[in-house]
Structures are given as structure tokens and as C-alpha cells.
PDB file of C-alpha atoms in Angstrom:
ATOM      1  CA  UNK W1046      55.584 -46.178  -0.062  1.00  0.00           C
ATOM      2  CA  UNK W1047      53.174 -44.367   2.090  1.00  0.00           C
ATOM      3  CA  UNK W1048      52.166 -45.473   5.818  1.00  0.00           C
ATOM      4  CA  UNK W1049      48.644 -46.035   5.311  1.00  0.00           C
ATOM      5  CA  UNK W1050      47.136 -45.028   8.618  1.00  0.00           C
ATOM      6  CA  UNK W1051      43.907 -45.999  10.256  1.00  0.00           C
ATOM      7  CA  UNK W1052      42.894 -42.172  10.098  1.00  0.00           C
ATOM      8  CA  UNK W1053      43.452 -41.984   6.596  1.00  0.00           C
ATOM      9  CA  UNK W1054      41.150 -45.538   6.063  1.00  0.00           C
ATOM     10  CA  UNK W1055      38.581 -43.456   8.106  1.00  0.00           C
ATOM     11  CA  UNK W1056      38.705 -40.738   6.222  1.00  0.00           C
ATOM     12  CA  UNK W1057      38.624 -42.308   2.709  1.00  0.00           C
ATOM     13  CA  UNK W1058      35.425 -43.886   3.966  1.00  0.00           C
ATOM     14  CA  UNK W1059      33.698 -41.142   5.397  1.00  0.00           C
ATOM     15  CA  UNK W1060      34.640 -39.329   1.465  1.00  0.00           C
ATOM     16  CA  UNK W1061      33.190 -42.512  -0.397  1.00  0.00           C
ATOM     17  CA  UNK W1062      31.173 -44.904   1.778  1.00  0.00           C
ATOM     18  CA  UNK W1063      33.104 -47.919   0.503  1.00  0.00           C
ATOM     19  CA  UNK W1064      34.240 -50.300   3.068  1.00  0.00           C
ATOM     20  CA  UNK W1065      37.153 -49.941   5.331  1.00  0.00           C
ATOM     21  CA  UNK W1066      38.992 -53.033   3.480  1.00  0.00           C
ATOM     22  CA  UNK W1067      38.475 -51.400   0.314  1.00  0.00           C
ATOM     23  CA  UNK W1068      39.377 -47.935   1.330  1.00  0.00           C
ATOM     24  CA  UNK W1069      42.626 -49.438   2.570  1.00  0.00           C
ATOM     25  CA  UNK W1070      43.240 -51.173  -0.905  1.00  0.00           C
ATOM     26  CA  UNK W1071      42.952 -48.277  -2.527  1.00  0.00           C
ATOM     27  CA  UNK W1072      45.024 -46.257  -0.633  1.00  0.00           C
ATOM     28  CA  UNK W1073      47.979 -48.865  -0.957  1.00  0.00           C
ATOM     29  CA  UNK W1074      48.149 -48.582  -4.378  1.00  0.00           C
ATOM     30  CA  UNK W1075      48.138 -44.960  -4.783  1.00  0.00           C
ATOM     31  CA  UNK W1076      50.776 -44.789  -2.447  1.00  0.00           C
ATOM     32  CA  UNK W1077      48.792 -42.196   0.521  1.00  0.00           C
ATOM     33  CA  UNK W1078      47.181 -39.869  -2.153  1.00  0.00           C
ATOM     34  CA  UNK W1079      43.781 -39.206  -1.196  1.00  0.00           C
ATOM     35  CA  UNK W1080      42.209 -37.702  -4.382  1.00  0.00           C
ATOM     36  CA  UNK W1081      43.753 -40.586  -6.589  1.00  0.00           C
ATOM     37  CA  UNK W1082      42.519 -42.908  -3.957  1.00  0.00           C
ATOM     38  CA  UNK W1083      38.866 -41.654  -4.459  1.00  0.00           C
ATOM     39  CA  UNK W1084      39.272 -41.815  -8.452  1.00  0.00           C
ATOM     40  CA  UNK W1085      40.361 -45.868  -7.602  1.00  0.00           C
ATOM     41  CA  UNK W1086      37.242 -45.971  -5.799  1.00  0.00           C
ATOM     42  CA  UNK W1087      35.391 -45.048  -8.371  1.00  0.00           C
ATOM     43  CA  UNK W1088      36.953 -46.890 -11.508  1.00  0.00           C
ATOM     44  CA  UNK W1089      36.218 -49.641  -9.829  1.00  0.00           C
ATOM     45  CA  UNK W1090      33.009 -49.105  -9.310  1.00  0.00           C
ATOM     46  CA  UNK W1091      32.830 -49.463  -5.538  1.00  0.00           C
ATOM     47  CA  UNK W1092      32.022 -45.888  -4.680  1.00  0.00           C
ATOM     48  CA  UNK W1093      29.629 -44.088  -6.883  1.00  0.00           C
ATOM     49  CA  UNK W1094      30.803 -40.619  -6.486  1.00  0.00           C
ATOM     50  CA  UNK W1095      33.583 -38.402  -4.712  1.00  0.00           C
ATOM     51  CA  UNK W1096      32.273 -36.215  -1.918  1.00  0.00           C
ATOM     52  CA  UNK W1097      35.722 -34.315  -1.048  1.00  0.00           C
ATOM     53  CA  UNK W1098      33.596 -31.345   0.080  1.00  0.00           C
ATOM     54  CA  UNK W1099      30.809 -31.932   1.618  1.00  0.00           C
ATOM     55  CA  UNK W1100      31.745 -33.286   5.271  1.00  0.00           C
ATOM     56  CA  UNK W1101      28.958 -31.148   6.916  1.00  0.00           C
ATOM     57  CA  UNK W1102      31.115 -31.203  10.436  1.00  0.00           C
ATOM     58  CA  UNK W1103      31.268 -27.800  12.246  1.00  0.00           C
ATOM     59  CA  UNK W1104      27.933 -26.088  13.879  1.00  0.00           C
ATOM     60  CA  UNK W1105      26.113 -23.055  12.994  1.00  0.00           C
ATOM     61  CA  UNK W1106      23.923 -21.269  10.776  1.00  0.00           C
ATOM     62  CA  UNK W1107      23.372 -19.973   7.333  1.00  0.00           C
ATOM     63  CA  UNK W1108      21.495 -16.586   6.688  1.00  0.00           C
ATOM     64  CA  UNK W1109      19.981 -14.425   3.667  1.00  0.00           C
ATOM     65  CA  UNK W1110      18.996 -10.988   3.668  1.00  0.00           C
ATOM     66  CA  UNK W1111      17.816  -8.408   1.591  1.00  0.00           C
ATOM     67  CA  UNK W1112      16.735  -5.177   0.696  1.00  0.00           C
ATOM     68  CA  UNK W1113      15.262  -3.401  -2.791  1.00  0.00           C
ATOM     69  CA  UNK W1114      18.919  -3.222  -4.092  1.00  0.00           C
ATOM     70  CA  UNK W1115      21.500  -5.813  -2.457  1.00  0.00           C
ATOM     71  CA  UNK W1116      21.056  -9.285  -0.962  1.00  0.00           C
ATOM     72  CA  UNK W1117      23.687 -10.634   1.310  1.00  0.00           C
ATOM     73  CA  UNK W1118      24.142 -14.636   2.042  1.00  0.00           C
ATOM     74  CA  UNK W1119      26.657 -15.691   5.023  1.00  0.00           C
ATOM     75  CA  UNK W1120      27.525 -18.876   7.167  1.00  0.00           C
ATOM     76  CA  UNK W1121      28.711 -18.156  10.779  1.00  0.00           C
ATOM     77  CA  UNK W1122      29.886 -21.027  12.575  1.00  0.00           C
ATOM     78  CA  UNK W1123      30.256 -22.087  16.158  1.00  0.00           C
ATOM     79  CA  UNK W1124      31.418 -25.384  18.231  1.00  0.00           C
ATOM     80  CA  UNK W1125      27.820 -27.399  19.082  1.00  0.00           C
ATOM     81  CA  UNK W1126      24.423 -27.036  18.174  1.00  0.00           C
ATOM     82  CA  UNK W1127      23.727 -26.386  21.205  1.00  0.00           C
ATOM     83  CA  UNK W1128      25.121 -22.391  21.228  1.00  0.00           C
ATOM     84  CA  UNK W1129      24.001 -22.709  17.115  1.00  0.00           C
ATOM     85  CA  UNK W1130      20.543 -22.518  18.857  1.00  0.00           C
ATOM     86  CA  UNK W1131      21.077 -20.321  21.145  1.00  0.00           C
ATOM     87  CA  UNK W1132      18.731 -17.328  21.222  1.00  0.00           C
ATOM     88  CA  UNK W1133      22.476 -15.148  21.654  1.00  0.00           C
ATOM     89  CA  UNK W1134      23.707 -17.119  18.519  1.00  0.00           C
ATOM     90  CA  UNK W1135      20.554 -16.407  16.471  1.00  0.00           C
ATOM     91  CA  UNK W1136      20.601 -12.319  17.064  1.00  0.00           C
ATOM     92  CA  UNK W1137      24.146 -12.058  16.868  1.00  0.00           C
ATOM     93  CA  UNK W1138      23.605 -13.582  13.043  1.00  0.00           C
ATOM     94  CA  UNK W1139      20.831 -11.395  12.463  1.00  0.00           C
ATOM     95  CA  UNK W1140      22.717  -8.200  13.479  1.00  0.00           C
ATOM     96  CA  UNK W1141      25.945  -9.576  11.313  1.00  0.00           C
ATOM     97  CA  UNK W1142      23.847 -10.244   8.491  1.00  0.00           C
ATOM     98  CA  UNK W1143      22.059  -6.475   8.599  1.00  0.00           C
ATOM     99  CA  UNK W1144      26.177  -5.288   9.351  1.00  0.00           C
ATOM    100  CA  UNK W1145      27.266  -7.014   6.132  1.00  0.00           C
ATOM    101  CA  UNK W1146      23.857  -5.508   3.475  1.00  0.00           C
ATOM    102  CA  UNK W1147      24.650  -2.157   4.992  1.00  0.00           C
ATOM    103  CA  UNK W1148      28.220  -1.707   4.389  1.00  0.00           C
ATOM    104  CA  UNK W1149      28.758  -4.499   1.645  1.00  0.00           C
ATOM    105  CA  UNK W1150      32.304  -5.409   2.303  1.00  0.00           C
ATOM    106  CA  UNK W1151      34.576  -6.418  -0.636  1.00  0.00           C
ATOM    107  CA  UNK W1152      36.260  -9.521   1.456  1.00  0.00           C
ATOM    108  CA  UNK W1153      36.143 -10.914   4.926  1.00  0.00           C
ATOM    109  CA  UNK W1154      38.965  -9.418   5.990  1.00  0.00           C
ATOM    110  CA  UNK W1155      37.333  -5.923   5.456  1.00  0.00           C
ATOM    111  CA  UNK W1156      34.180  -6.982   6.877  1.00  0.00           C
ATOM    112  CA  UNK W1157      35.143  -7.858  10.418  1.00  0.00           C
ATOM    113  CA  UNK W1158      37.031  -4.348  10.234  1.00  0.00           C
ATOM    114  CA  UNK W1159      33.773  -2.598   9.426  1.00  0.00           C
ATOM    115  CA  UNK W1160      32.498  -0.200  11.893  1.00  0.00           C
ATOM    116  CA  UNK W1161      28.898  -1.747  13.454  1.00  0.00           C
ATOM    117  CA  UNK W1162      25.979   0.915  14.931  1.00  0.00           C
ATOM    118  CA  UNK W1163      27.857   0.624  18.592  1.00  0.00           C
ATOM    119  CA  UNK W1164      31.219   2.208  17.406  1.00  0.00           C
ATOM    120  CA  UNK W1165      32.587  -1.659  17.731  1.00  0.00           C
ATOM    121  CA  UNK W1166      34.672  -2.962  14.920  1.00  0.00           C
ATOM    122  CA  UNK W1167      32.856  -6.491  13.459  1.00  0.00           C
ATOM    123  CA  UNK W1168      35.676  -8.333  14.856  1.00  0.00           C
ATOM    124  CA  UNK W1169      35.627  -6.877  18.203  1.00  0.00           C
ATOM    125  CA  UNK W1170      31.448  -7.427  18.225  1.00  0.00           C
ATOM    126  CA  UNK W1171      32.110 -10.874  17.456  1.00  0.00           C
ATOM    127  CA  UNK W1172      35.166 -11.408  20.177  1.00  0.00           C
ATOM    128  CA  UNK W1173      32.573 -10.021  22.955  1.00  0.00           C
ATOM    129  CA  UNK W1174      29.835 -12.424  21.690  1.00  0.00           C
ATOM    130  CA  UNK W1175      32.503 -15.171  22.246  1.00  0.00           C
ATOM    131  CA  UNK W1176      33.380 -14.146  25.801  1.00  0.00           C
ATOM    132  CA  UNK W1177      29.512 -14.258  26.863  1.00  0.00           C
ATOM    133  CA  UNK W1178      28.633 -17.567  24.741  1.00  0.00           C
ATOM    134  CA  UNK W1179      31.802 -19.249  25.748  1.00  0.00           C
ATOM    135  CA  UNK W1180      32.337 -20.514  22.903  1.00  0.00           C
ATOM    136  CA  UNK W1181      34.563 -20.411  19.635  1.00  0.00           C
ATOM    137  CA  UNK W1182      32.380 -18.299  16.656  1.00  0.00           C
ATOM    138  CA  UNK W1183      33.410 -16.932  13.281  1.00  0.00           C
ATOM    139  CA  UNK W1184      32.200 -15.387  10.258  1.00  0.00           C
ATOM    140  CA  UNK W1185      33.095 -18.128   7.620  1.00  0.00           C
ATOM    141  CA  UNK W1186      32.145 -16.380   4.406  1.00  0.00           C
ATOM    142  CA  UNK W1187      29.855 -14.410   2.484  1.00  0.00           C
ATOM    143  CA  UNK W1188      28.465 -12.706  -0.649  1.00  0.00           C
ATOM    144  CA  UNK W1189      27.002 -10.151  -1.660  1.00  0.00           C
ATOM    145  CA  UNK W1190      24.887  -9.805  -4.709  1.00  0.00           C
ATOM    146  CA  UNK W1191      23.098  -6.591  -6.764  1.00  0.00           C
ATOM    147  CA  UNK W1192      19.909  -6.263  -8.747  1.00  0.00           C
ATOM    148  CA  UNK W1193      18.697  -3.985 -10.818  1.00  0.00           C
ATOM    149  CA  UNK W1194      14.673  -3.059 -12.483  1.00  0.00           C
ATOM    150  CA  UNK W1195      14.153  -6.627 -14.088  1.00  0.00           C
ATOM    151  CA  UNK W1196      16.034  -9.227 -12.010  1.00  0.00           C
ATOM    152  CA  UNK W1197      14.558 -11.008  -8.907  1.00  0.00           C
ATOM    153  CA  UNK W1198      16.235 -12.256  -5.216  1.00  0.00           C
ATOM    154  CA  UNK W1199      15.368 -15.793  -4.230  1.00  0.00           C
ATOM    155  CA  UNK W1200      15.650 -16.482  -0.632  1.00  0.00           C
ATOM    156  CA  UNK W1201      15.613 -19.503   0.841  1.00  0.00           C
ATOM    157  CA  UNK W1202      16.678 -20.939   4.249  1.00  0.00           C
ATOM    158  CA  UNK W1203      16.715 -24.689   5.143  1.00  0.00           C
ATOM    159  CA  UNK W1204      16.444 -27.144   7.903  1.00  0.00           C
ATOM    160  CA  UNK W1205      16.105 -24.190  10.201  1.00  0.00           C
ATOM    161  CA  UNK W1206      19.607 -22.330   8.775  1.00  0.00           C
ATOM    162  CA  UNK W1207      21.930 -25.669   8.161  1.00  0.00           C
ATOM    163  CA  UNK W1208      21.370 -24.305   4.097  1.00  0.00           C
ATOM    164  CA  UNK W1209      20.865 -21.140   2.959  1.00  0.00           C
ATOM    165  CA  UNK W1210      20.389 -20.509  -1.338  1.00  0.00           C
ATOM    166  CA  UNK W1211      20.550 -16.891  -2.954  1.00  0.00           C
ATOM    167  CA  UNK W1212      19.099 -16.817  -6.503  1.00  0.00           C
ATOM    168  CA  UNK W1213      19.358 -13.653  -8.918  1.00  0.00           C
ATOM    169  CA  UNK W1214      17.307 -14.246 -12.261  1.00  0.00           C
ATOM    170  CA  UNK W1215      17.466 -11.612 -14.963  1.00  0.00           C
ATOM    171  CA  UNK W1216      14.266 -10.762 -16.909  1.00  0.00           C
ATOM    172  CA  UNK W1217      11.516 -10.819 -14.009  1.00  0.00           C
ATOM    173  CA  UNK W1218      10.890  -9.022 -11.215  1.00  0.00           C
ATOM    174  CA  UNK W1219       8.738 -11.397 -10.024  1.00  0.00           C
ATOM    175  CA  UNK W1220      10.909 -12.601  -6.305  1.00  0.00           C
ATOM    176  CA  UNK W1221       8.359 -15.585  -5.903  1.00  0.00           C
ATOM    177  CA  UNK W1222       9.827 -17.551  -9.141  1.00  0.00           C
ATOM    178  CA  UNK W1223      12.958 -16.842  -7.897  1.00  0.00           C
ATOM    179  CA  UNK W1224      12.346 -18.234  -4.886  1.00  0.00           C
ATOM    180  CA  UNK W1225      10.929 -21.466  -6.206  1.00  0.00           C
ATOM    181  CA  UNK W1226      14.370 -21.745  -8.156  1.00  0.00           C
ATOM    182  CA  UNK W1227      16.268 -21.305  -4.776  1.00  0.00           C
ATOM    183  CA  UNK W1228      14.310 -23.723  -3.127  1.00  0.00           C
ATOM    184  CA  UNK W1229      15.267 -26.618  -5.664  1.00  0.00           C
ATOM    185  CA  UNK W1230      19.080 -25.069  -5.598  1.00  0.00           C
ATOM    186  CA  UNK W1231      18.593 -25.863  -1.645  1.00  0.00           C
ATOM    187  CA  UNK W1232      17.126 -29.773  -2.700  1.00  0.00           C
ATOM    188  CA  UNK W1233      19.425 -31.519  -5.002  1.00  0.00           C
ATOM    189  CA  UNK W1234      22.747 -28.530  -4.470  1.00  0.00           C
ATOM    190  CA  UNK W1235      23.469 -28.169  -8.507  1.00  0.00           C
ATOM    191  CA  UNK W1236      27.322 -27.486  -8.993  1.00  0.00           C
ATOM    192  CA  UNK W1237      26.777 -24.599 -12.465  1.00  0.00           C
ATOM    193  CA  UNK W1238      24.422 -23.006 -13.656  1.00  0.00           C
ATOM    194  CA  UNK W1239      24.585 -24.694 -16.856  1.00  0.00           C
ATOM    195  CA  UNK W1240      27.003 -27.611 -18.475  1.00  0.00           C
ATOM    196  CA  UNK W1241      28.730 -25.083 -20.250  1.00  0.00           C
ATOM    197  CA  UNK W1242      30.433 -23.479 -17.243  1.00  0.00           C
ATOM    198  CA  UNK W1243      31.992 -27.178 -16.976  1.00  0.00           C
ATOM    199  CA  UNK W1244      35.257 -26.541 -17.377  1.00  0.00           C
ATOM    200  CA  UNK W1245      37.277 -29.037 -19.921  1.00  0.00           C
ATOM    201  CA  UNK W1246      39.887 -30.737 -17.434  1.00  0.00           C
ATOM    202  CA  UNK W1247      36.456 -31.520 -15.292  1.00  0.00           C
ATOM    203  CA  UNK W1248      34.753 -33.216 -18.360  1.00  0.00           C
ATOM    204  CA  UNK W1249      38.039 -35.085 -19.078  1.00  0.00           C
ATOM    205  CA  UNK W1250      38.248 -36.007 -15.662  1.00  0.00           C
ATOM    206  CA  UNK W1251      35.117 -37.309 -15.497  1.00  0.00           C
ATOM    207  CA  UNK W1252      35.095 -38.877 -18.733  1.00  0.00           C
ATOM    208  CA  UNK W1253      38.415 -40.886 -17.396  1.00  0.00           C
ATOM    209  CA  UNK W1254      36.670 -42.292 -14.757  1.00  0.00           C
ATOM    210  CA  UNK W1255      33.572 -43.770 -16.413  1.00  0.00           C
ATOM    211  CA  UNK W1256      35.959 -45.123 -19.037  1.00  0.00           C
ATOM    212  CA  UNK W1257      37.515 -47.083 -16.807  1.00  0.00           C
ATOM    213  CA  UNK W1258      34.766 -47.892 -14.951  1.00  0.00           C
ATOM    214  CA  UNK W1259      33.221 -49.728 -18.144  1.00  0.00           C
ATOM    215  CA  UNK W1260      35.824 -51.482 -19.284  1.00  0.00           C
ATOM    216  CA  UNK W1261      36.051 -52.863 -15.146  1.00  0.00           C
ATOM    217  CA  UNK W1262      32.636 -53.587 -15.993  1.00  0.00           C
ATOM    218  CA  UNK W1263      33.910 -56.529 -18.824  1.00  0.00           C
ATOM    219  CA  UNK W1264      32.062 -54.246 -21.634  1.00  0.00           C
ATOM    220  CA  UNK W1265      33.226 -54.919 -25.301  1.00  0.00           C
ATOM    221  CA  UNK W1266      35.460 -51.999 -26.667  1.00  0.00           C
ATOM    222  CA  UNK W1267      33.185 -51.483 -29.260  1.00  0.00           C
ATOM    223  CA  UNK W1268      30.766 -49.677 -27.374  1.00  0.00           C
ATOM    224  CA  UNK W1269      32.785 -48.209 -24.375  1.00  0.00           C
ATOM    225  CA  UNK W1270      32.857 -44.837 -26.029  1.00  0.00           C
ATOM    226  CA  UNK W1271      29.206 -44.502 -27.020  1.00  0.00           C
ATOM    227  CA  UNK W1272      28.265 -45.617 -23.276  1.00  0.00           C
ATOM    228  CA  UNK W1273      30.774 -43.386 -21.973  1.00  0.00           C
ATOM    229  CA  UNK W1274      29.652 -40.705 -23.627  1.00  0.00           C
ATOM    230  CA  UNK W1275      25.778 -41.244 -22.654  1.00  0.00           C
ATOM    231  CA  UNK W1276      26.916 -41.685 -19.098  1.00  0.00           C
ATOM    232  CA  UNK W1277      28.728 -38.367 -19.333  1.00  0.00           C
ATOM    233  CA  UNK W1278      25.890 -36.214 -20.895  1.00  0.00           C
ATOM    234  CA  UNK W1279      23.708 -38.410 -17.682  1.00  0.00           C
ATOM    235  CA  UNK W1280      26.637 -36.717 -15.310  1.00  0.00           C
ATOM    236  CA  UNK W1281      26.410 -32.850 -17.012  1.00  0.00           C
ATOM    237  CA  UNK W1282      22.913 -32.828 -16.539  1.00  0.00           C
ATOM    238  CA  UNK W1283      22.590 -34.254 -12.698  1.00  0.00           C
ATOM    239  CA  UNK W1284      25.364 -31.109 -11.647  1.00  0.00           C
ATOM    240  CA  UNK W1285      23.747 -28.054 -14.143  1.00  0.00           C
ATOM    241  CA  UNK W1286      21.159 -26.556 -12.772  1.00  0.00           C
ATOM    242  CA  UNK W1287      19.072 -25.654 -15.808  1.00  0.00           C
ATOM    243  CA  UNK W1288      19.080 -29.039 -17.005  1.00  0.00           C
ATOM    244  CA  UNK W1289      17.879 -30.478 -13.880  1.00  0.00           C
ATOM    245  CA  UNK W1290      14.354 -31.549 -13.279  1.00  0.00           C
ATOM    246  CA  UNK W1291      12.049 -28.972 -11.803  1.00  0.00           C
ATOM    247  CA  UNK W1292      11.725 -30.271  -8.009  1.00  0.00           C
ATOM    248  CA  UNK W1293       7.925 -28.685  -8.135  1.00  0.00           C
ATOM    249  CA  UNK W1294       7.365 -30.417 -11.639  1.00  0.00           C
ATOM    250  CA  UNK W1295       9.931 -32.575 -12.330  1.00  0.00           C
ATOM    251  CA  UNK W1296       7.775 -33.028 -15.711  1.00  0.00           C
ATOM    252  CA  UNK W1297      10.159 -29.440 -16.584  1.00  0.00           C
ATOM    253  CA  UNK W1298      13.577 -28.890 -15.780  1.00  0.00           C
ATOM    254  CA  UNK W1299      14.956 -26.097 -14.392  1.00  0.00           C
ATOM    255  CA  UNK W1300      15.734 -24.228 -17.045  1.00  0.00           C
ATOM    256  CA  UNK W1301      12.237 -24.485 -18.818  1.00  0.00           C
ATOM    257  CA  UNK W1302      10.368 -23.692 -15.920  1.00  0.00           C
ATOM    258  CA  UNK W1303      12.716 -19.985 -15.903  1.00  0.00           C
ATOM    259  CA  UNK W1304      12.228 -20.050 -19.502  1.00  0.00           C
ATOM    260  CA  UNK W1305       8.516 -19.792 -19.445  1.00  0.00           C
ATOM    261  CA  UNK W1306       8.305 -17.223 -17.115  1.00  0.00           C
ATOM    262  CA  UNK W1307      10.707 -15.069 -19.326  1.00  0.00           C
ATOM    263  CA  UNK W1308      13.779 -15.381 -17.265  1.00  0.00           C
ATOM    264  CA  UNK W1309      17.237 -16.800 -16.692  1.00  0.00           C
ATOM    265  CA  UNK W1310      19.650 -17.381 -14.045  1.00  0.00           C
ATOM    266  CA  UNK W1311      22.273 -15.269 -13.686  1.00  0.00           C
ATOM    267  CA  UNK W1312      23.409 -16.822 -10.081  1.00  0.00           C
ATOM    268  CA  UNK W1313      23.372 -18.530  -7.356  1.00  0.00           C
ATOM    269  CA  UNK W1314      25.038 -19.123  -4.536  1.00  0.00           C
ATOM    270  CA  UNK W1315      24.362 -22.180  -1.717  1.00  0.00           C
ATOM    271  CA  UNK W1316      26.091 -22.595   1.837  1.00  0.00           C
ATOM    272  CA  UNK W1317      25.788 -25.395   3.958  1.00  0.00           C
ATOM    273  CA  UNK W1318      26.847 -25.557   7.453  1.00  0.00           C
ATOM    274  CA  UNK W1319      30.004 -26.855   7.958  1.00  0.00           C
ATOM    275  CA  UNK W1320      31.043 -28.353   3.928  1.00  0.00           C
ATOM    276  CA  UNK W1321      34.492 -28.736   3.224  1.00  0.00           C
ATOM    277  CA  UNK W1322      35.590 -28.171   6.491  1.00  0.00           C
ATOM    278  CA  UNK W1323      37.135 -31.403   8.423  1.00  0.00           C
ATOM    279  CA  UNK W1324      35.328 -33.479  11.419  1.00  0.00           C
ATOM    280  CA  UNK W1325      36.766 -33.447  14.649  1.00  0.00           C
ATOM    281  CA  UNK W1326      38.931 -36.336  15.227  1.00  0.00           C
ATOM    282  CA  UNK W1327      36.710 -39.553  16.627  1.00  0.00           C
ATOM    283  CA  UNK W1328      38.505 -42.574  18.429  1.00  0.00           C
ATOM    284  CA  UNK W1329      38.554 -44.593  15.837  1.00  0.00           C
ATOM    285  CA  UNK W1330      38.812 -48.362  17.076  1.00  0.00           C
ATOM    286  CA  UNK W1331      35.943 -47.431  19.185  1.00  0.00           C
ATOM    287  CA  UNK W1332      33.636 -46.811  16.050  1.00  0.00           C
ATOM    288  CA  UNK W1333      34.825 -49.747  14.464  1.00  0.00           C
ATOM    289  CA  UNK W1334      34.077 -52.362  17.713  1.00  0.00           C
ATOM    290  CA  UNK W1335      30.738 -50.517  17.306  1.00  0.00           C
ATOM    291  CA  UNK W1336      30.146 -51.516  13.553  1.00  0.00           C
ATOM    292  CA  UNK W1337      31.018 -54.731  15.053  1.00  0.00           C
ATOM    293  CA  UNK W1338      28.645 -54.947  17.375  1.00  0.00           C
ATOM    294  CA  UNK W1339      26.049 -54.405  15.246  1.00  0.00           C
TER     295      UNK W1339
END
């Protein structure tokens, strides 16, 4: 069996929000496994939903640029939000985001080896920046996306660059709709496109979980699978974006609003500072005397 430490308890209920008694349950009787621990969680019906990657824990910022051909979305992190503020910070993600359109890098790895307009490699531009910030930056990711005559970019930065959406919608031209889309990407952070890019072990997955969640729930056999299967179609449309309601008209979802302007979504991409990547550790016994407190 598994030494169920306090970190793990922590972390469990940082991923779920149930409480630390229950997070500790859980993780006895899936011996330590995190991910099985979460799907306990959730049969029974004391957390709602696994968030495995969206512990928003490093600083930094999130940038989109463009031009009449290419669009380029990044995340660049540093330590505090102090230097992610910093005026130093802010150009250095500017002149890493123009670096990146220009030369359109394949991977990261190429990137920081690209050459920038000072004869400096990336990496090397990014290594000085460290020494004058004093402080630990990096180039997390990126993409890069095309269009051609009759697709649109939508751009959209949020909460001053903690989110940062890329749209590309075939059959219009028109950027603004496109934008409108990114903004609701930015909102309510779809996982597809649409519910068929859900891939079959997901939907099985999924459908596992709300199973057992309704029969923990004392509901007659009878009509497990019919509610099962209602709370499933409920779970395919809250993570597709086309079937999601239109945060500008939620009277439309997504994919009717694109629909009537003649379009469709052929991607998107959204970064958030700092998701999936882990917290710095925090003492604690000291944030537990303070729930106390409370």
C-alpha cells in the first residue's frame, strides 16, 4: 500500500476542491494513484469535475500576433508578477513574438536557435534578458497558424495577457467575427472544436464515471442508462465549442452564430498562464491552521 502523504492530500484537493478528509479517503483506496483518485472523487459525487491541468501557478504572459498571412500565439513565463509586469518583460515578449511570425519556427527547439535582428541567437536574447531582470524566463510554447483569401484571425488577449485565444475560421474574411469567436474561446476555454473530435476512450471514460455516479446516487437500474446517456450528451456539449452557447447571445450557440455568417472553425488554440504546470511547494500545516482559524 501506498504512503499517503500530506502533499499528496494537498494536492488532490487543490485538483478537485473536495475536502482534505475526503481527498485522503480516496487516495487510500486507490493505493497513491492520483488520476484514479480523482475518478473516486467523482463517482462519488463529491467533486464535480477533474481539473488535472489547469493549476494556473507560474507567472507571465500570453501574446498574439499577426500579419496578412501568419498569426503566431506564445506563453513566456517568468518567476512573479512582479517582473511579468515589468516594462523589460513586456518588450522582450513583444520582440519574441515579432521573432517567432518572422521566421515561423517548426518547434521550440528551433526557435530559440533562430537568428534575431541583433545577430543574437533567441536563446542567447533571452539568457541576456535574464541576467538584467534577474530573474528565471522561458519561452514555454507556441504556434503558428496560416490563412489564406477566405479565412479570418481572431485575436484575443485576456486579463491583461494571463489568456491569450487564436481563432482561424474558413469561409469569411471578415477578422471581427472571428474575433467575437475568440473572445468566447477565452470565456468558458472549450476543449474541441466539435463532439466529434471526442475521442472514444474519452466518451467511455466519461460515461464510466456518471454511471457510477448514478447508481451512488440510489437511482433504479431501469433508468441509469437513459440518464447516463442525457448527462453525457449535457457533458459533449459543455467541452465542444460549436455546441456551446454564444457568450454574446447565448440565445445561439457557437456554432450557429459561425453558421450564419457563412463560416466554420477550422481552429483554435488557447494558452493560459501557467496551466498544467505544478505550484510551488507551500508549508502545508501552516495553510491548514489557517483554514482553522477561519
Amino acid at each position: 500500500m501506498a504512503n499517503v502523504t500530506a502533499q499528496m492530500v494537498k494536492e488532490l484537493r487543490e485538483k478537485t476542491g473536495a475536502g482534505m478528509m475526503d481527498c485522503k479517503k480516496a487516495l487510500v483506496e486507490v493505493d497513491g494513484d492520483m488520476d484514479l483518485a480523482i475518478d473516486y472523487l467523482r463517482e462519488k459525487g463529491i467533486a464535480k469535475a477533474a481539473k488535472k491541468s489547469d493549476r494556473i501557478a507560474t507567472e507571465g504572459m500570453t501574446s498574439v500576433v499577426s500579419n496578412d498571412k501568419h498569426a503566431a500565439v506564445l506563453e513566456i513565463n517568468a518567476e512573479t508578477d512582479f517582473v511579468a509586469k515589468n516594462d523589460q518583460f513586456i518588450q522582450l515578449v513583444k520582440d519574441i513574438s515579432n521573432q517567432l511570425l518572422t521566421v515561423r519556427p517548426d518547434n521550440l527547439d528551433d526557435a530559440l536557435k533562430t537568428e534575431m535582428p541583433n545577430g543574437q541567437t533567441l536563446q542567447d536574447y533571452i539568457n541576456e534578458a535574464i541576467q538584467k531582470i534577474g530573474e528565471r524566463i522561458s519561452l514555454r510554447r507556441f504556434e503558428i497558424q496560416e490563412k489564406v483569401a477566405d479565412h479570418a484571425f481572431g485575436e484575443y488577449i485576456h486579463m491583461g495577457g494571463r489568456i491569450g485565444v487564436l481563432v482561424v475560421l474558413e469561409g469569411t474574411s471578415d477578422d471581427a467575427i472571428a474575433k467575437d469567436v475568440a473572445m468566447h474561446v477565452a470565456a468558458i476555454n472549450p476543449k474541441y472544436i466539435s463532439r466529434n473530435d471526442v475521442s472514444q476512450d474519452e466518451i467511455a471514460h466519461e460515461r464510466k464515471i456518471l454511471t457510477e455516479q448514478a447508481l451512488n446516487e440510489g437511482k433504479p437500474a431501469n433508468i441509469v442508462e437513459k440518464m447516463v446517456e442525457g448527462r453525457l450528451t449535457k457533458y459533449l456539449s459543455e467541452i465542444s465549442l460549436e455546441d456551446q452557447p454564444f457568450v454574446k447571445n447565448p440565445d445561439v450557440t457557437v456554432g450557429q452564430f459561425v453558421k450564419e455568417k457563412g463560416a466554420t472553425i477550422k481552429s483554435f488554440v488557447r494558452f493560459e498562464v501557467g496551466e498544467g504546470l505544478e505550484k510551488k511547494e507551500d508549508n502545508f500545516v501552516e495553510e491548514v491552521m489557517n483554514q482553522v482559524k477561519k
